[in-house]
Tab-separated table of C-alpha atoms in Angstrom:
chain	number	residue	atom	x	y	z
A	1	MET	CA	77.140	52.559	68.332
A	2	LEU	CA	76.738	52.694	72.109
A	3	THR	CA	78.869	55.831	72.310
A	4	LEU	CA	76.967	57.561	69.522
A	5	VAL	CA	73.617	56.867	71.156
A	6	SER	CA	74.960	58.016	74.518
A	7	ALA	CA	76.076	61.295	73.004
A	8	ILE	CA	72.686	62.215	71.483
A	9	PRO	CA	71.374	64.437	74.342
A	10	ILE	CA	74.652	66.368	74.574
A	11	ALA	CA	74.832	66.618	70.779
A	12	ILE	CA	71.351	68.168	70.772
A	13	VAL	CA	72.626	70.901	73.101
A	14	ILE	CA	75.821	71.490	71.120
A	15	ILE	CA	74.088	71.591	67.739
A	16	GLY	CA	70.924	73.355	68.882
A	17	ILE	CA	72.577	76.115	70.882
A	18	GLY	CA	76.105	76.283	69.482
A	19	ILE	CA	75.453	75.750	65.748
A	20	LEU	CA	71.780	76.517	65.079
A	21	ALA	CA	71.732	79.334	67.684
A	22	LYS	CA	68.345	78.270	69.060
A	23	PRO	CA	67.329	79.564	72.518
A	24	SER	CA	68.294	77.372	75.459
A	25	LYS	CA	64.709	77.499	76.765
A	26	ILE	CA	63.732	75.470	73.663
A	27	ILE	CA	66.778	73.212	73.308
A	28	GLY	CA	66.872	72.357	77.021
A	29	PRO	CA	63.478	70.611	77.109
A	30	ILE	CA	64.223	68.790	73.838
A	31	SER	CA	67.534	67.443	75.169
A	32	CYS	CA	65.867	66.426	78.425
A	33	ILE	CA	63.091	64.515	76.634
A	34	ALA	CA	65.709	62.766	74.489
A	35	ALA	CA	67.658	61.755	77.612
A	36	ILE	CA	64.517	60.392	79.286
A	37	LEU	CA	63.544	58.329	76.234
A	38	LEU	CA	67.059	56.946	75.706
A	39	ALA	CA	67.542	56.156	79.387
A	40	GLY	CA	64.247	54.316	79.636
A	41	LEU	CA	63.936	52.635	76.250
A	42	TYR	CA	67.527	52.009	75.175
A	43	PHE	CA	69.522	51.780	78.416
A	44	LYS	CA	66.651	50.186	80.408
A	45	THR	CA	67.070	52.534	83.343
A	46	PRO	CA	64.227	52.067	85.868
A	47	LEU	CA	61.638	54.843	85.697
A	48	ALA	CA	62.105	55.563	89.407
A	49	ASP	CA	65.837	56.146	88.862
A	50	ILE	CA	65.143	58.454	85.934
A	51	GLY	CA	62.758	60.456	88.113
A	52	THR	CA	65.264	60.618	90.966
A	53	ASN	CA	68.032	61.806	88.664
A	54	ALA	CA	65.781	64.363	86.963
A	55	TYR	CA	64.699	65.708	90.350
A	56	ALA	CA	68.315	65.987	91.517
A	57	GLY	CA	69.185	67.922	88.375
A	58	ALA	CA	66.178	70.216	88.675
A	59	LYS	CA	66.994	70.905	92.318
A	60	SER	CA	70.589	71.768	91.456
A	61	ALA	CA	69.425	74.083	88.667
A	62	VAL	CA	66.966	75.927	90.912
A	63	GLN	CA	69.749	76.458	93.441
A	64	ALA	CA	71.959	77.940	90.727
A	65	MET	CA	69.142	80.185	89.530
A	66	PHE	CA	68.592	81.418	93.076
A	67	MET	CA	72.210	82.578	93.144
A	68	VAL	CA	71.863	84.232	89.737
A	69	THR	CA	68.649	85.969	90.838
A	70	MET	CA	70.426	87.426	93.860
A	71	ALA	CA	73.359	88.549	91.700
A	72	ILE	CA	71.094	90.294	89.171
A	73	THR	CA	69.019	91.952	91.900
A	74	THR	CA	72.180	93.264	93.561
A	75	LEU	CA	73.469	94.639	90.271
A	76	ASN	CA	70.152	96.374	89.557
A	77	LEU	CA	70.130	97.897	93.038
A	78	LEU	CA	73.649	99.253	92.565
A	79	LYS	CA	72.781	100.673	89.149
A	80	GLU	CA	69.498	102.270	90.211
A	81	THR	CA	70.968	103.970	93.272
A	82	GLY	CA	74.057	105.229	91.444
A	83	ALA	CA	76.403	103.126	93.592
A	84	MET	CA	77.682	101.274	90.529
A	85	GLN	CA	78.635	104.582	88.950
A	86	THR	CA	80.638	105.427	92.073
A	87	ILE	CA	82.515	102.123	91.760
A	88	ILE	CA	83.125	102.748	88.067
A	89	ASN	CA	84.466	106.202	88.864
A	90	ALA	CA	86.957	104.602	91.256
A	91	LEU	CA	88.076	102.127	88.590
A	92	ALA	CA	88.570	105.002	86.170
A	93	ILE	CA	90.865	106.639	88.722
A	94	VAL	CA	92.972	103.459	88.938
A	95	SER	CA	93.336	103.318	85.163
A	96	ASN	CA	91.715	105.122	82.259
A	97	ASP	CA	92.587	102.206	79.964
A	98	LYS	CA	89.531	100.017	79.299
A	99	ARG	CA	91.792	97.079	78.489
A	100	ILE	CA	93.408	97.094	81.932
A	101	GLN	CA	89.950	97.396	83.494
A	102	VAL	CA	88.825	94.285	81.600
A	103	ILE	CA	91.729	92.229	82.976
A	104	MET	CA	91.368	93.619	86.489
A	105	VAL	CA	87.611	92.930	86.693
A	106	GLY	CA	87.234	89.887	84.429
A	107	MET	CA	90.325	87.943	85.465
A	108	GLY	CA	91.272	89.427	88.853
A	109	PHE	CA	87.825	89.929	90.359
A	110	GLY	CA	86.551	86.781	88.639
A	111	SER	CA	89.372	84.569	89.979
A	112	PHE	CA	88.805	85.860	93.501
A	113	LEU	CA	85.088	85.049	93.201
A	114	GLU	CA	85.926	81.529	92.025
A	115	GLY	CA	87.987	80.923	95.140
A	116	ALA	CA	85.458	82.559	97.419
A	117	ALA	CA	82.276	81.191	95.889
A	118	GLY	CA	82.535	79.175	92.682
A	119	ALA	CA	79.190	77.746	91.539
A	120	GLY	CA	79.148	79.909	88.389
A	121	ALA	CA	79.425	83.150	90.370
A	122	PRO	CA	82.537	84.550	88.579
A	123	ALA	CA	81.015	84.951	85.122
A	124	ALA	CA	77.550	85.751	86.490
A	125	ILE	CA	78.921	88.667	88.532
A	126	ALA	CA	82.029	89.784	86.606
A	127	GLY	CA	80.204	89.706	83.249
A	128	PRO	CA	77.582	92.348	84.097
A	129	PHE	CA	80.254	94.335	85.940
A	130	LEU	CA	82.149	94.588	82.642
A	131	VAL	CA	78.937	95.631	80.882
A	132	SER	CA	78.586	98.399	83.460
A	133	LEU	CA	82.012	99.602	82.344
A	134	GLY	CA	80.694	100.024	78.815
A	135	ILE	CA	81.857	96.686	77.359
A	136	ASN	CA	79.630	95.005	74.772
A	137	PRO	CA	77.519	92.340	76.581
A	138	LEU	CA	78.553	89.512	74.244
A	139	SER	CA	82.247	90.324	74.606
A	140	ALA	CA	81.901	90.891	78.354
A	141	VAL	CA	80.367	87.458	78.961
A	142	ALA	CA	82.836	85.701	76.645
A	143	ALA	CA	85.797	87.364	78.367
A	144	ALA	CA	84.460	86.544	81.849
A	145	LEU	CA	83.851	82.904	80.880
A	146	THR	CA	87.339	82.628	79.391
A	147	ALA	CA	88.901	83.958	82.587
A	148	ASN	CA	86.848	81.412	84.540
A	149	GLY	CA	88.471	78.455	82.788
A	150	ILE	CA	91.691	78.296	84.803
A	151	THR	CA	90.803	77.945	88.503
A	152	PRO	CA	87.622	75.821	88.934
A	153	CYS	CA	89.651	72.573	89.089
A	154	PHE	CA	90.592	73.590	92.639
A	155	GLY	CA	87.194	74.978	93.536
A	156	SER	CA	86.163	77.105	96.441
A	157	GLY	CA	88.716	76.663	99.204
A	158	GLY	CA	90.492	73.873	97.315
A	159	MET	CA	87.491	71.553	97.690
A	160	ASN	CA	87.699	70.003	94.213
A	161	ALA	CA	91.347	69.034	94.531
A	162	ALA	CA	90.687	67.374	97.881
A	163	VAL	CA	87.689	65.493	96.491
A	164	SER	CA	89.638	64.131	93.520
A	165	ALA	CA	92.255	62.685	95.874
A	166	SER	CA	89.608	61.196	98.163
A	167	MET	CA	88.019	59.386	95.205
A	168	ILE	CA	91.138	57.203	94.793
A	169	GLU	CA	92.571	57.149	98.311
A	170	ASP	CA	91.834	53.421	98.738
A	171	ILE	CA	93.777	52.454	95.598
A	172	SER	CA	96.474	55.114	95.418
A	173	SER	CA	98.969	56.985	97.593
A	174	ILE	CA	98.655	60.163	95.497
A	175	THR	CA	97.865	63.158	97.696
A	176	TYR	CA	95.711	66.165	96.897
A	177	LEU	CA	98.843	68.333	97.118
A	178	GLN	CA	100.500	66.300	94.346
A	179	ILE	CA	97.378	66.546	92.185
A	180	THR	CA	97.289	70.298	92.857
A	181	ALA	CA	100.934	70.719	91.906
A	182	ALA	CA	100.492	68.698	88.702
A	183	ALA	CA	97.397	70.657	87.667
A	184	GLY	CA	99.187	73.911	88.461
A	185	MET	CA	102.144	72.906	86.281
A	186	VAL	CA	99.695	72.447	83.397
A	187	LEU	CA	97.313	75.381	83.842
A	188	SER	CA	99.929	77.984	84.765
A	189	VAL	CA	100.814	77.891	81.065
A	190	CYS	CA	97.203	78.757	80.230
A	191	CYS	CA	97.477	81.736	82.602
A	192	LEU	CA	100.158	83.114	80.303
A	193	VAL	CA	97.672	83.082	77.431
A	194	VAL	CA	94.358	84.111	79.019
A	195	PRO	CA	95.007	87.891	79.333
A	196	SER	CA	95.830	88.178	75.635
A	197	VAL	CA	92.819	86.048	74.688
A	198	MET	CA	90.530	88.281	76.746
A	199	ILE	CA	91.879	91.415	75.077
A	200	TYR	CA	91.362	89.869	71.641
A	201	ILE	CA	87.788	88.830	72.502
A	202	VAL	CA	86.811	92.316	73.640
A	203	PHE	CA	88.894	94.607	71.420
A	204	GLY	CA	90.174	92.499	68.516
A	205	LYS	CA	93.701	92.680	67.116
A	206	ASN	CA	93.758	96.432	67.554
A	207	GLY	CA	93.528	95.921	71.308
A	208	PHE	CA	97.189	94.945	71.504
A	209	LYS	CA	98.322	98.422	70.473
A	210	GLY	CA	100.737	99.690	73.111
A	211	LEU	CA	99.705	96.897	75.503
A	212	LYS	CA	102.259	94.168	74.831
A	213	LYS	CA	104.509	95.003	77.778
A	214	PHE	CA	101.519	95.030	80.126
A	215	LEU	CA	100.340	91.669	78.796
A	216	VAL	CA	103.788	90.168	79.356
A	217	PHE	CA	103.812	91.608	82.877
A	218	ILE	CA	100.312	90.535	83.928
A	219	SER	CA	100.751	87.101	82.299
A	220	ALA	CA	103.906	86.609	84.351
A	221	VAL	CA	102.054	87.734	87.482
A	222	SER	CA	99.111	85.374	86.918
A	223	GLY	CA	101.100	82.402	85.611
A	224	GLY	CA	103.852	82.789	88.206
A	225	SER	CA	101.355	83.141	91.058
A	226	TYR	CA	99.444	80.120	89.814
A	227	PHE	CA	102.559	77.930	89.652
A	228	ILE	CA	104.047	79.058	92.974
A	229	ILE	CA	100.841	78.746	94.999
A	230	SER	CA	99.831	75.403	93.484
A	231	TYR	CA	103.299	73.833	93.745
A	232	PHE	CA	104.469	75.165	97.105
A	233	ILE	CA	101.342	76.047	99.105
A	234	GLY	CA	98.247	74.095	98.054
A	235	PRO	CA	94.829	74.488	96.458
A	236	GLU	CA	93.038	76.445	99.183
A	237	LEU	CA	94.374	79.868	98.211
A	238	ILE	CA	95.025	79.477	94.483
A	239	ALA	CA	91.975	81.196	92.997
A	240	MET	CA	91.700	83.969	95.580
A	241	GLY	CA	95.474	84.446	95.646
A	242	ILE	CA	95.710	84.771	91.877
A	243	GLY	CA	92.791	87.184	91.869
A	244	VAL	CA	94.423	89.439	94.432
A	245	MET	CA	97.799	89.323	92.657
A	246	ILE	CA	96.206	90.226	89.304
A	247	ILE	CA	94.307	93.164	90.800
A	248	LEU	CA	97.438	94.425	92.565
A	249	GLY	CA	99.464	93.891	89.395
A	250	CYS	CA	97.002	95.936	87.327
A	251	ILE	CA	97.028	98.747	89.894
A	252	ALA	CA	100.829	98.766	90.098
A	253	TRP	CA	101.201	98.842	86.321
A	254	ALA	CA	98.628	101.597	85.896
A	255	LYS	CA	100.257	103.746	88.579
A	256	PHE	CA	103.942	103.290	87.843
A	257	PHE	CA	104.573	101.829	84.390
A	258	ALA	CA	101.650	102.466	82.032
A	259	PRO	CA	102.348	104.652	78.988
A	260	PRO	CA	99.669	107.087	77.742
A	261	THR	CA	96.506	105.227	76.748
A	262	PRO	CA	95.688	105.219	73.022
A	263	GLU	CA	92.689	107.439	72.351
A	264	GLU	CA	90.338	104.639	71.262
A	265	PHE	CA	90.845	102.760	74.547
A	266	VAL	CA	90.428	105.685	76.926
A	267	PHE	CA	87.588	105.062	79.386
A	268	ARG	CA	84.941	107.785	79.178
A	269	MET	CA	82.050	108.200	81.557
A	270	GLU	CA	79.704	109.095	78.717
A	271	ASP	CA	80.125	105.548	77.361
A	272	VAL	CA	78.602	104.167	80.550
A	273	GLN	CA	74.897	104.133	81.200
A	274	GLY	CA	73.875	104.507	84.806
A	275	LYS	CA	72.420	106.815	87.373
A	276	ALA	CA	74.760	109.585	88.485
A	277	PRO	CA	75.859	109.034	92.084
A	278	GLU	CA	74.352	111.332	94.649
A	279	GLY	CA	73.734	111.324	98.397
A	280	LYS	CA	74.723	108.102	100.159
A	281	ALA	CA	75.498	106.309	96.868
A	282	ALA	CA	78.296	108.781	96.189
A	283	VAL	CA	80.178	107.647	99.313
A	284	MET	CA	82.699	104.994	98.303
A	285	TRP	CA	82.371	102.665	101.294
A	286	ARG	CA	78.584	102.628	100.940
A	287	ALA	CA	78.838	101.885	97.214
A	288	LEU	CA	81.312	99.056	97.848
A	289	ILE	CA	79.810	97.584	100.987
A	290	ILE	CA	77.925	94.767	99.206
A	291	TYR	CA	81.056	93.538	97.452
A	292	ILE	CA	83.136	94.010	100.609
A	293	ILE	CA	80.750	91.802	102.565
A	294	ILE	CA	80.756	89.169	99.796
A	295	PHE	CA	84.563	89.224	99.643
A	296	ILE	CA	84.901	88.756	103.403
A	297	THR	CA	81.962	86.491	104.172
A	298	LEU	CA	82.321	83.824	101.470
A	299	PRO	CA	85.881	82.694	102.264
A	300	VAL	CA	85.468	83.169	106.032
A	301	VAL	CA	82.059	81.567	106.595
A	302	ARG	CA	82.067	78.788	103.978
A	303	PRO	CA	84.702	76.585	105.701
A	304	ARG	CA	82.739	76.899	108.959
A	305	VAL	CA	79.489	75.596	107.519
A	306	PRO	CA	79.185	71.857	108.310
A	307	SER	CA	79.564	69.761	105.171
A	308	GLU	CA	76.225	68.031	105.734
A	309	VAL	CA	74.482	71.416	105.883
A	310	MET	CA	76.295	72.614	102.760
A	311	ASN	CA	75.416	69.423	100.887
A	312	THR	CA	71.765	69.712	101.908
A	313	MET	CA	71.207	73.308	100.869
A	314	GLY	CA	73.668	73.284	97.967
A	315	HIS	CA	76.714	75.447	97.379
A	316	PRO	CA	74.925	77.870	95.003
A	317	THR	CA	72.202	78.367	97.614
A	318	PHE	CA	74.840	79.301	100.181
A	319	VAL	CA	76.408	81.784	97.772
A	320	GLY	CA	72.971	83.198	96.953
A	321	LEU	CA	72.154	83.641	100.650
A	322	VAL	CA	75.423	85.467	101.241
A	323	ILE	CA	74.719	87.768	98.296
A	324	PHE	CA	71.172	88.381	99.580
A	325	ILE	CA	72.363	89.247	103.091
A	326	ALA	CA	75.062	91.516	101.667
A	327	MET	CA	72.458	93.168	99.437
A	328	VAL	CA	70.117	93.848	102.370
A	329	ILE	CA	72.932	95.367	104.424
A	330	GLY	CA	74.016	97.396	101.395
A	331	ALA	CA	70.432	98.592	100.889
A	332	VAL	CA	70.341	99.772	104.494
A	333	ALA	CA	73.633	101.630	104.025
A	334	LEU	CA	72.328	103.218	100.821
A	335	GLY	CA	68.966	104.078	102.382
A	336	VAL	CA	66.876	102.021	99.938
A	337	LEU	CA	65.832	99.008	102.031
A	338	ASP	CA	62.164	99.640	101.206
A	339	GLN	CA	62.971	99.217	97.478
A	340	VAL	CA	64.499	95.734	97.790
A	341	PRO	CA	61.174	93.843	97.343
A	342	GLY	CA	60.555	95.766	94.120
A	343	PHE	CA	64.029	94.951	92.798
A	344	LEU	CA	63.538	91.284	93.695
A	345	TRP	CA	60.106	91.044	92.066
A	346	ARG	CA	61.296	92.577	88.792
A	347	THR	CA	64.196	90.150	88.694
A	348	VAL	CA	62.104	87.082	89.529
A	349	LYS	CA	59.624	87.908	86.735
A	350	SER	CA	62.478	87.922	84.225
A	351	MET	CA	63.842	84.565	85.423
A	352	VAL	CA	61.185	82.191	84.038
A	353	PRO	CA	62.882	81.455	80.658
A	354	PRO	CA	66.371	80.837	82.121
A	355	ILE	CA	64.887	78.626	84.834
A	356	ILE	CA	63.217	76.485	82.154
A	357	ALA	CA	66.514	76.223	80.281
A	358	MET	CA	68.614	75.486	83.337
A	359	VAL	CA	66.262	72.977	84.950
A	360	THR	CA	65.826	70.894	81.804
A	361	MET	CA	69.502	70.870	80.799
A	362	VAL	CA	70.844	69.989	84.238
A	363	ALA	CA	68.125	67.334	84.598
A	364	MET	CA	69.247	65.962	81.221
A	365	ALA	CA	72.847	65.793	82.464
A	366	LYS	CA	71.865	63.965	85.652
A	367	ILE	CA	69.791	61.458	83.672
A	368	CYS	CA	72.740	60.859	81.323
A	369	GLN	CA	74.992	60.389	84.313
A	370	GLY	CA	72.661	58.006	86.130
A	371	SER	CA	72.004	55.843	83.080
A	372	GLY	CA	75.706	55.435	82.280
A	373	MET	CA	75.712	57.491	79.069
A	374	LEU	CA	78.547	59.742	80.208
A	375	LYS	CA	80.669	56.762	81.240
A	376	ASN	CA	80.096	55.207	77.830
A	377	ILE	CA	81.476	58.339	76.187
A	378	ALA	CA	84.446	58.396	78.552
A	379	SER	CA	85.280	54.716	78.084
A	380	SER	CA	85.377	55.094	74.314
A	381	LEU	CA	88.140	57.678	74.694
A	382	SER	CA	90.328	55.190	76.564
A	383	HIS	CA	91.153	53.513	73.266
A	384	VAL	CA	93.504	56.340	72.239
A	385	GLY	CA	96.379	54.440	73.883
A	386	PRO	CA	98.839	55.102	76.706
A	387	VAL	CA	100.691	57.996	75.079
A	388	LEU	CA	97.652	60.179	74.445
A	389	TYR	CA	95.406	59.084	77.293
A	390	PRO	CA	96.374	61.848	79.770
A	391	ALA	CA	95.195	64.380	77.174
A	392	ALA	CA	92.074	62.273	76.563
A	393	ALA	CA	91.369	62.447	80.306
A	394	MET	CA	91.375	66.225	79.965
A	395	VAL	CA	88.705	65.974	77.250
A	396	ILE	CA	86.694	63.664	79.505
A	397	GLY	CA	86.890	66.260	82.268
A	398	THR	CA	85.582	68.920	79.902
A	399	ILE	CA	82.714	66.676	78.796
A	400	GLY	CA	81.767	66.203	82.437
A	401	SER	CA	81.711	69.939	83.109
A	402	PHE	CA	79.870	70.666	79.881
A	403	ALA	CA	77.175	68.143	80.680
A	404	THR	CA	76.710	68.837	84.385
A	405	GLY	CA	77.726	72.505	84.609
A	406	SER	CA	80.152	71.775	87.412
A	407	ALA	CA	83.856	70.958	87.616
A	408	TYR	CA	83.083	69.359	90.962
A	409	SER	CA	80.531	66.979	89.416
A	410	SER	CA	82.917	66.146	86.591
A	411	ILE	CA	85.655	65.295	89.075
A	412	ILE	CA	83.267	63.154	91.123
A	413	MET	CA	82.141	61.229	88.036
A	414	PHE	CA	85.422	60.547	86.294
A	415	THR	CA	88.351	60.601	88.744
A	416	ARG	CA	88.248	56.913	89.570
A	417	VAL	CA	87.519	55.891	85.983
A	418	ASN	CA	90.474	57.897	84.685
A	419	TYR	CA	92.866	56.740	87.389
A	420	GLU	CA	91.988	53.073	86.918
A	421	THR	CA	92.389	53.435	83.150
A	422	ALA	CA	95.798	55.058	83.666
A	423	ALA	CA	96.844	52.187	85.940
A	424	MET	CA	95.678	49.662	83.360
A	425	LEU	CA	97.669	51.439	80.632
A	426	GLY	CA	100.730	51.799	82.865
A	427	ILE	CA	100.912	55.608	82.694
A	428	ASN	CA	101.201	58.427	85.229
A	429	GLY	CA	98.018	58.425	87.301
A	430	CYS	CA	98.779	61.722	89.021
A	431	PHE	CA	99.019	63.695	85.778
A	432	THR	CA	96.052	61.807	84.347
A	433	VAL	CA	93.854	62.933	87.250
A	434	ALA	CA	95.372	66.427	87.103
A	435	GLY	CA	94.632	66.542	83.385
A	436	GLN	CA	91.052	65.516	84.028
A	437	ASN	CA	90.746	68.288	86.632
A	438	ALA	CA	92.260	70.817	84.235
A	439	GLY	CA	89.750	69.779	81.578
A	440	ALA	CA	86.932	70.126	84.111
A	441	ALA	CA	88.086	73.699	84.753
A	442	LEU	CA	88.281	74.566	81.056
A	443	GLY	CA	84.814	73.087	80.542
A	444	ASN	CA	83.381	75.929	82.644
A	445	MET	CA	84.047	78.247	79.699
A	446	ILE	CA	81.540	76.554	77.417
A	447	CYS	CA	79.091	74.607	79.597
A	448	PRO	CA	75.450	75.661	79.074
A	449	HIS	CA	74.972	75.992	82.849
A	450	ASN	CA	77.446	78.878	83.090
A	451	VAL	CA	76.555	80.322	79.693
A	452	VAL	CA	72.861	80.552	80.604
A	453	SER	CA	73.671	82.046	84.017
A	454	ALA	CA	76.007	84.673	82.593
A	455	SER	CA	73.830	85.506	79.592
A	456	THR	CA	70.864	86.036	81.904
A	457	THR	CA	72.735	88.582	84.020
A	458	VAL	CA	73.592	90.732	80.980
A	459	GLY	CA	70.229	90.472	79.219
A	460	MET	CA	71.334	88.072	76.476
A	461	LEU	CA	69.078	85.119	77.237
A	462	GLY	CA	68.243	83.345	73.985
A	463	LYS	CA	71.613	84.233	72.453
A	464	GLU	CA	73.639	81.543	74.197
A	465	GLY	CA	74.740	80.184	70.817
A	466	LEU	CA	76.552	83.424	70.048
A	467	ILE	CA	78.335	83.253	73.385
A	468	ILE	CA	79.414	79.638	72.923
A	469	ARG	CA	80.691	80.415	69.433
A	470	LYS	CA	82.710	83.300	70.802
A	471	THR	CA	84.237	81.209	73.596
A	472	ILE	CA	84.731	77.876	71.797
A	473	ALA	CA	87.852	79.113	70.002
A	474	SER	CA	89.306	80.263	73.327
A	475	TRP	CA	88.508	76.906	74.869
A	476	LEU	CA	90.174	75.080	71.971
A	477	LEU	CA	93.326	77.199	72.236
A	478	LEU	CA	93.647	76.661	75.989
A	479	ALA	CA	92.752	72.964	75.701
A	480	VAL	CA	95.473	72.400	73.091
A	481	ALA	CA	97.996	74.281	75.249
A	482	ALA	CA	97.038	72.304	78.365
A	483	GLY	CA	96.943	69.004	76.458
A	484	CYS	CA	100.418	69.570	75.015
A	485	MET	CA	101.789	70.394	78.479
A	486	ILE	CA	100.244	67.233	79.958
A	487	LEU	CA	101.851	65.085	77.279
A	488	LEU	CA	105.158	66.908	77.661
A	489	TYR	CA	105.200	66.355	81.427
A	490	THR	CA	104.144	62.690	81.258
A	491	GLN	CA	106.399	61.717	78.356
A	492	VAL	CA	109.466	63.932	78.756
A	493	ILE	CA	109.845	66.247	81.741
A	494	CYS	CA	108.676	64.299	84.802
A	495	PRO	CA	106.910	61.039	83.895
A	496	GLY	CA	107.363	59.746	87.453
A	497	PHE	CA	105.847	62.751	89.264
A	498	GLY	CA	103.476	61.728	92.047
A	499	ILE	CA	104.337	58.030	91.727
A	500	SER	CA	105.763	56.547	94.917
């Protein structure tokens, strides 16, 4: 009974958005009210604590929306000046196959952004980029979210992996490198599947025509890179490294190995809406300067920002500031600095509904967390027994990401709980924590936080249910694959890994 009651606010989100297809701006407030009432009346949480948790959630949501606002404003600036068309022209030169472009932008560019920024930036930026290439908005967002399900367990600069180890350092000798290696052993298998899933999402079964050799090649590149970097190097460079390798792999294939592109998948400029490049916007370095600055600044500056400063302003705020600064510099290079206030104002006016949705849902998650509802759900899963618990830990990780919108928050909440449960059951604690982290990463595909952010950037606010329905099958496929690998490693291949 306790578990069922605890699950009510999350169930409202799942049913309201995912099944009934109601707008998040309506379901969010309802779920938040339900969480407040349950926390206060059923779980006897002090009103002051409920207020504190709700405020923390609202603050986190506003920070995320600031980042999204900057991303949308930048995209609009690039479109209006014609710079985006210049970038698209360059992509068309690399490959005239829309399917290769989808992998290069959605998985390659998106993975790099996860390592450089995180905080929901990959889908929020890569999704509209795919739309600019002529991809259907629903398919573009679903593909970008799917690609973003394999690297968030390490986080920007490997932060998440380090945090998960620090949560148990007083009761375990497991290092963050061992957790990274274990998670990489699991999720590298998902890397072999993601490119094909993305192609199916965007183009259907017909999308595999003449593309099977490329999919084998790019899957080997992504999965091999993932395994090698995670096992032999560490978490800091996984996401960015995979992103770079995928982009280089796509370019190499397109230049040296690609057969003629089937007619229905040939990229045509007339399929793309956008201002024709002229003047400064037609110069490649000017068109790319915003993304160049983002690519360089995020990974270089972020480690140099004191942790107390980063914690105070919030990671999404930092990412948003970097995007804003890059946008201003790009506007100067493109000669449109005087138009930036207008771009910002138009974006801000459109952000009221997603802010309502985001603030209320993240506040709901924080209230559920503070009142113990999420822990109640997690503890009920511990009854599956020692054989299946590592896979159950993965589900717990996904629940944490779904509820809070952050793999980092999920890892913070459940690492110690999962490790202590593994110790009690006498099973591999390293793979249990790694499984939880893998589940936290996969949860990014379907969590309302990321879905609302991404849907807002492509003009699909209010249709989050369609997006979740389109990504839930992908999540299930990858979750089953990851869960099977966790059980195989813990029961057969290396049950003693990470245990000293």
